PDB file of C-alpha atoms in Angstrom:
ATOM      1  CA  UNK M1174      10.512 -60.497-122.092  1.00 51.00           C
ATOM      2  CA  UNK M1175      10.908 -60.601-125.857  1.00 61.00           C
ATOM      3  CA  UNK M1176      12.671 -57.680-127.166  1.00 88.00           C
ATOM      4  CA  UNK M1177      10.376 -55.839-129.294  1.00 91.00           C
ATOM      5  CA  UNK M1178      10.264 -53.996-133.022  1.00 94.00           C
ATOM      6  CA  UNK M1179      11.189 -50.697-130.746  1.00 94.00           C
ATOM      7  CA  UNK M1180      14.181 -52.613-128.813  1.00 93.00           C
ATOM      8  CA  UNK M1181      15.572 -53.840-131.807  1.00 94.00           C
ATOM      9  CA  UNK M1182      15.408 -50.342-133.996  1.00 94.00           C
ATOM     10  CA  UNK M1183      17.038 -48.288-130.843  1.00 94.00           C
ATOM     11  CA  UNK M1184      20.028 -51.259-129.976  1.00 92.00           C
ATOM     12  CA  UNK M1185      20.540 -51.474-133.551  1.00 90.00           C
ATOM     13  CA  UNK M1186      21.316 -47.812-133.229  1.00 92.00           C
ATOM     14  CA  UNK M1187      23.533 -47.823-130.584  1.00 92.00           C
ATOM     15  CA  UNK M1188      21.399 -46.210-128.166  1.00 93.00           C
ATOM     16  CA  UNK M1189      20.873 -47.298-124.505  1.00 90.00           C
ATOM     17  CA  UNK M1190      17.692 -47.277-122.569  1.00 94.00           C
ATOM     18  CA  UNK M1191      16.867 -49.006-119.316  1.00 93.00           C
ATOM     19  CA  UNK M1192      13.436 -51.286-119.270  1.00 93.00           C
ATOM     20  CA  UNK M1193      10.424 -50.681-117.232  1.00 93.00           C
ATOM     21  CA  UNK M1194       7.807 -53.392-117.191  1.00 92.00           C
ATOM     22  CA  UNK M1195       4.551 -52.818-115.441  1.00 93.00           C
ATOM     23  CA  UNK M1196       1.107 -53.966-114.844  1.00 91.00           C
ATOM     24  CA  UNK M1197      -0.764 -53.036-117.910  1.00 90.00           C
ATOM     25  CA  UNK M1198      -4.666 -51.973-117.145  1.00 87.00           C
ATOM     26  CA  UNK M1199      -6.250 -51.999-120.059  1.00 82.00           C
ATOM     27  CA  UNK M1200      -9.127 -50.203-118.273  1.00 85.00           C
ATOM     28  CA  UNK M1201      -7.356 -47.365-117.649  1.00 84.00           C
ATOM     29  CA  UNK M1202      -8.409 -44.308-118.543  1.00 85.00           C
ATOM     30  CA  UNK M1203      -5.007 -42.716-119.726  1.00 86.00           C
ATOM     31  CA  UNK M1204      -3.014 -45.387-120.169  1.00 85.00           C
ATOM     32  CA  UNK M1205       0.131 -42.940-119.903  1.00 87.00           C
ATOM     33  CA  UNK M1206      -0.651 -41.951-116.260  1.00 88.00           C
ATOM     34  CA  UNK M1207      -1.632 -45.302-115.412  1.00 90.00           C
ATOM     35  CA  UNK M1208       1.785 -45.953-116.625  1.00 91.00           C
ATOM     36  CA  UNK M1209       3.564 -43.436-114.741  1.00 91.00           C
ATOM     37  CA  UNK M1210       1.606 -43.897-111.603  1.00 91.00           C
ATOM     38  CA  UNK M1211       2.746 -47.760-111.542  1.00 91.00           C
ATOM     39  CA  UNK M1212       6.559 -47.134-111.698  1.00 92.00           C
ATOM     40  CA  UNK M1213       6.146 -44.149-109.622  1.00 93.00           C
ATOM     41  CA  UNK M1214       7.340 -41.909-112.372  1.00 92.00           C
ATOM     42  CA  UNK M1215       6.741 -37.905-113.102  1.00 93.00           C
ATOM     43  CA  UNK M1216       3.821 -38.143-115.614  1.00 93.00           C
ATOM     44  CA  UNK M1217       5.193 -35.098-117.444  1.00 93.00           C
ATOM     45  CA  UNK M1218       8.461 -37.078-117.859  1.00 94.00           C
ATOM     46  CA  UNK M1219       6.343 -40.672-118.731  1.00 94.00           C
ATOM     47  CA  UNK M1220       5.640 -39.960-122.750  1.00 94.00           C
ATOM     48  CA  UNK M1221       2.700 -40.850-124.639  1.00 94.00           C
ATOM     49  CA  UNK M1222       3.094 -41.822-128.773  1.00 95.00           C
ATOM     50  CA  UNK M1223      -0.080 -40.096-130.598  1.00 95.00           C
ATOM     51  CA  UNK M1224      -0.278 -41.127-133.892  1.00 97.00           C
ATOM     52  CA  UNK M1225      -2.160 -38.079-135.876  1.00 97.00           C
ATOM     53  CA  UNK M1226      -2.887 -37.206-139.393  1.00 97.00           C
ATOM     54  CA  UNK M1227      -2.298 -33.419-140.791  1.00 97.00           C
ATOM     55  CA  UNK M1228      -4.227 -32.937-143.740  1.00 97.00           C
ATOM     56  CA  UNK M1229      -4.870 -36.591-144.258  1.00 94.00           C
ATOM     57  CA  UNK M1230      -0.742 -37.493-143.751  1.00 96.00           C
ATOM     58  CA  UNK M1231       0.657 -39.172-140.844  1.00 97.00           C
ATOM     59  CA  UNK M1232       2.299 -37.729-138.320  1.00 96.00           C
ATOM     60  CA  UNK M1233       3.808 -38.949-134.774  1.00 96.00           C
ATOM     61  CA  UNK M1234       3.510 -36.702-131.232  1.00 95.00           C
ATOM     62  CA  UNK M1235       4.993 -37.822-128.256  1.00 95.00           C
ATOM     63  CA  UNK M1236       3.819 -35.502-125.307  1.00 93.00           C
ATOM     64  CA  UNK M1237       3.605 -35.967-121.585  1.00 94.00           C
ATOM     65  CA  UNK M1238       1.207 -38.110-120.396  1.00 93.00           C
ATOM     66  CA  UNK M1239      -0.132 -34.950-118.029  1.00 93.00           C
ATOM     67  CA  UNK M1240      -1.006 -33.251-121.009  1.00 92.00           C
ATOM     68  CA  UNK M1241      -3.406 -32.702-124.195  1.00 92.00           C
ATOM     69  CA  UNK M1242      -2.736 -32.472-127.897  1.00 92.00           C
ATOM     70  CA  UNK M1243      -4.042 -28.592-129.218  1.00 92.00           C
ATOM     71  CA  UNK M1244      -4.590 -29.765-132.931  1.00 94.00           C
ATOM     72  CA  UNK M1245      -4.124 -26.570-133.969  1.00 93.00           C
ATOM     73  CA  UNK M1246      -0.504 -26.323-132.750  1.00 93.00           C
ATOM     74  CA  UNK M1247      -0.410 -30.063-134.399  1.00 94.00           C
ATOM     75  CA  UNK M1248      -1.039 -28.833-137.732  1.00 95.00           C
ATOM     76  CA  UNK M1249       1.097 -25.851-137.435  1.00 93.00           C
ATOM     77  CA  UNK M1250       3.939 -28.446-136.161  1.00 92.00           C
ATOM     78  CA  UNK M1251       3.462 -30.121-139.171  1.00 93.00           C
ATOM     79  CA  UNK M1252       3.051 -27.495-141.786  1.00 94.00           C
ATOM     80  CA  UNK M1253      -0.500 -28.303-142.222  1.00 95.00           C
ATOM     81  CA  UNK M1254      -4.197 -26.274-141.795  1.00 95.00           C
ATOM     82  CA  UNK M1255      -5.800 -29.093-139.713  1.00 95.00           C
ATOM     83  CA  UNK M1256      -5.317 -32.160-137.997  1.00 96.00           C
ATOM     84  CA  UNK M1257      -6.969 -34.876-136.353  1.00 96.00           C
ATOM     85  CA  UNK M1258      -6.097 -38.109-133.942  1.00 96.00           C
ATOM     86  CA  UNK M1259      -5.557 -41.202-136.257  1.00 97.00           C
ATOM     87  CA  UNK M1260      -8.197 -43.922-136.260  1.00 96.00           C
ATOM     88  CA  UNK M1261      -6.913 -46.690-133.709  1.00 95.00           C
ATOM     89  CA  UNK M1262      -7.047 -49.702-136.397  1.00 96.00           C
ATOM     90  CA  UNK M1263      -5.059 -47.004-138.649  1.00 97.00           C
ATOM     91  CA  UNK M1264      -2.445 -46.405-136.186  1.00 96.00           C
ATOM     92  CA  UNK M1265      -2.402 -49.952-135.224  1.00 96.00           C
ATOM     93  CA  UNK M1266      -1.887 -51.371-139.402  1.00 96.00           C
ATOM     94  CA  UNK M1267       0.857 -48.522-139.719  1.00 95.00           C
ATOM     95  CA  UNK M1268       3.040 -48.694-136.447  1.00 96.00           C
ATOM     96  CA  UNK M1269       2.821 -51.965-136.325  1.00 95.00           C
ATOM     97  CA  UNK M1270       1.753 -52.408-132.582  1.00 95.00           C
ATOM     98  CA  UNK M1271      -1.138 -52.178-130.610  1.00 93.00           C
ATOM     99  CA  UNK M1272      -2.519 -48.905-129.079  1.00 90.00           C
ATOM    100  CA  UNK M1273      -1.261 -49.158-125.553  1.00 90.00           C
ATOM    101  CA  UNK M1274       1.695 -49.969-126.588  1.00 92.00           C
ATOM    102  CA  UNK M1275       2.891 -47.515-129.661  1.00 95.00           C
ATOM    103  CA  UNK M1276       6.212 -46.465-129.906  1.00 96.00           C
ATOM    104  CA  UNK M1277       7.600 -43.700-131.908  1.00 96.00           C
ATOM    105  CA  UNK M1278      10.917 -46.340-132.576  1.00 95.00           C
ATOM    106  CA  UNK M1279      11.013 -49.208-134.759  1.00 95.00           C
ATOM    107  CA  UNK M1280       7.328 -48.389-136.235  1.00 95.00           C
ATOM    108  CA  UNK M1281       6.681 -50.122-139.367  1.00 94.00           C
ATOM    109  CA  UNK M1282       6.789 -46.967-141.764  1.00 91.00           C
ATOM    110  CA  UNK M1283       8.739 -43.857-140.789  1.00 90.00           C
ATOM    111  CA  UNK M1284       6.587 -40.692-140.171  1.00 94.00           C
ATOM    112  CA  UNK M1285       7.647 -36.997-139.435  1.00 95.00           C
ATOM    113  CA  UNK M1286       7.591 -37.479-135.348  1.00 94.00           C
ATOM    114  CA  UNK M1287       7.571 -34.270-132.936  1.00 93.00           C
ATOM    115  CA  UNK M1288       8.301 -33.700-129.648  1.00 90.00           C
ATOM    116  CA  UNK M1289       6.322 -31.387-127.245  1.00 89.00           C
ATOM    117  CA  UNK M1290       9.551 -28.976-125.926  1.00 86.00           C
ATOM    118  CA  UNK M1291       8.726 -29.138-122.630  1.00 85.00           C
ATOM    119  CA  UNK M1292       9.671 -32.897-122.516  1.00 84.00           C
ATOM    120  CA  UNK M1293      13.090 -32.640-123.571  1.00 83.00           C
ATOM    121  CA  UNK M1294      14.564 -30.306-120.809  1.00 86.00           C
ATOM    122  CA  UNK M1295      15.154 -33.570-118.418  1.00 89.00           C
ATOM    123  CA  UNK M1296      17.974 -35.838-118.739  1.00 92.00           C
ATOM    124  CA  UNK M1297      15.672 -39.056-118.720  1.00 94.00           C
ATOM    125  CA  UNK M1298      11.959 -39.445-120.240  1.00 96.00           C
ATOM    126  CA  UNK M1299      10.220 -42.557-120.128  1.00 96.00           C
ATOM    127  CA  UNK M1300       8.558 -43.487-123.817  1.00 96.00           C
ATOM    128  CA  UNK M1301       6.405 -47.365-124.451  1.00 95.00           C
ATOM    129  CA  UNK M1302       8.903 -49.556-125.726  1.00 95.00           C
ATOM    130  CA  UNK M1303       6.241 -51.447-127.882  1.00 94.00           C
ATOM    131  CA  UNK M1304       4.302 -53.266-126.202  1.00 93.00           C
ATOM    132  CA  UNK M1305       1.304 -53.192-123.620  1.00 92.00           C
ATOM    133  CA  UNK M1306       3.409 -52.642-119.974  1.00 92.00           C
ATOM    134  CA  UNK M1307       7.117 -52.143-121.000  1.00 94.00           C
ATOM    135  CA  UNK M1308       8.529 -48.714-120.735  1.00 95.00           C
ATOM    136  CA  UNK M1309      12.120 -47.699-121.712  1.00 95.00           C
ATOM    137  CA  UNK M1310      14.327 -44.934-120.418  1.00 95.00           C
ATOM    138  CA  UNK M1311      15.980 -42.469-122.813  1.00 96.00           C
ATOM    139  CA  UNK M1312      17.966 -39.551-123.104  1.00 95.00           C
ATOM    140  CA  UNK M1313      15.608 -37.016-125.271  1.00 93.00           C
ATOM    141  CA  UNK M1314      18.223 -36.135-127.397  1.00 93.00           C
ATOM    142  CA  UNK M1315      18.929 -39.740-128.117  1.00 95.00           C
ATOM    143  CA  UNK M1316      15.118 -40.301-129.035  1.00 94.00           C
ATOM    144  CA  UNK M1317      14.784 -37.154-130.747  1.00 92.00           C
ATOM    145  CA  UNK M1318      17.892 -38.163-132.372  1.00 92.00           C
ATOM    146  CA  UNK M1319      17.220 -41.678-133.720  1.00 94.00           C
ATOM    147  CA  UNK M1320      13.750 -40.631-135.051  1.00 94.00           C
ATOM    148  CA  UNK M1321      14.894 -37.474-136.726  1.00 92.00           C
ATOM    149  CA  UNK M1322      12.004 -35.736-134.754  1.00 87.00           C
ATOM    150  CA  UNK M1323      11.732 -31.981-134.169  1.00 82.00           C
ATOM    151  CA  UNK M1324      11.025 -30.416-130.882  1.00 82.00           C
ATOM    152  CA  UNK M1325       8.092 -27.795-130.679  1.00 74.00           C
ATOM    153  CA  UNK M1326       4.774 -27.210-128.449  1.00 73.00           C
ATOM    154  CA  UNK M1327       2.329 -28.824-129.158  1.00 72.00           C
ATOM    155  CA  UNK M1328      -0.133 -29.005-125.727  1.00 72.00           C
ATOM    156  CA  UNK M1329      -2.785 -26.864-124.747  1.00 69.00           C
TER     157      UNK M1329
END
């Protein structure tokens, strides 16, 4: 498998992650417990990327796939008054990859990124690598690290 945008950013940076390949279903309802279910993985361990915009800027949640964004903790994450889910073909042009496969590392333009608390307590979460049925193992602090992102709740 090719190493992708995400591979490249986090080996770049010294950081080591295992690889998890798949069967992608592009079907599936939530791709991040379809995910999870497939490698036989926690789901609130197996991380989904959100790409969301806080009044109108860009922004970058990565949550456990178990769970739901609460906007309003979103916008207070990110110091704004509302927020909102990004438009796929937005996310898509500014990540650089396709939705299924987002990845908070190696995106084509850095955004503030946040972490939902209760995902970095584990010594291992499992985050897309970049592309449609490829996950990669991490330490959090290593992701949280890399990405300069900030760890706070953000699920309802």
């Amino acid at each position: 498998m090719a190493a992708t945008q995400a591979l490249k950013f986090l080996n770049a940076s010294g950081i080591q992650v295992s690889l998890h390949p798949y069967e992608y279903d592009p079907n599936a309802d939530a791709v991040g417990l379809a995910a999870a279910q497939a490698l036989g993985l926690d789901p609130s361990l197996t991380l989904k990327t959100l790409m969301v915009e806080v009044d109108g800027k860009p922004g970058c949640c990565i949550i456990p796939s178990n769970r739901q964004l609460s906007m309003r903790k979103v916008a207070a994450a990110f110091g704004g008054k509302s927020a909102a889910m990004m438009l796929p073909a937005k996310a898509e042009k500014l990540t650089g990859y396709r939705v299924g496969g987002i990845s908070p590392f190696g995106q084509k333009r850095i955004v503030p990124a946040v972490f939902e608390e209760t995902a970095c307590t584990a010594p291992k979460v499992w985050i897309n690598a970049g592309a449609r049925g490829l996950l990669l193992g991490i330490a959090p602090e290593d992701a949280m690290r890399v990405i300069k992102a900030t760890q706070l709740g953000l699920v309802s």
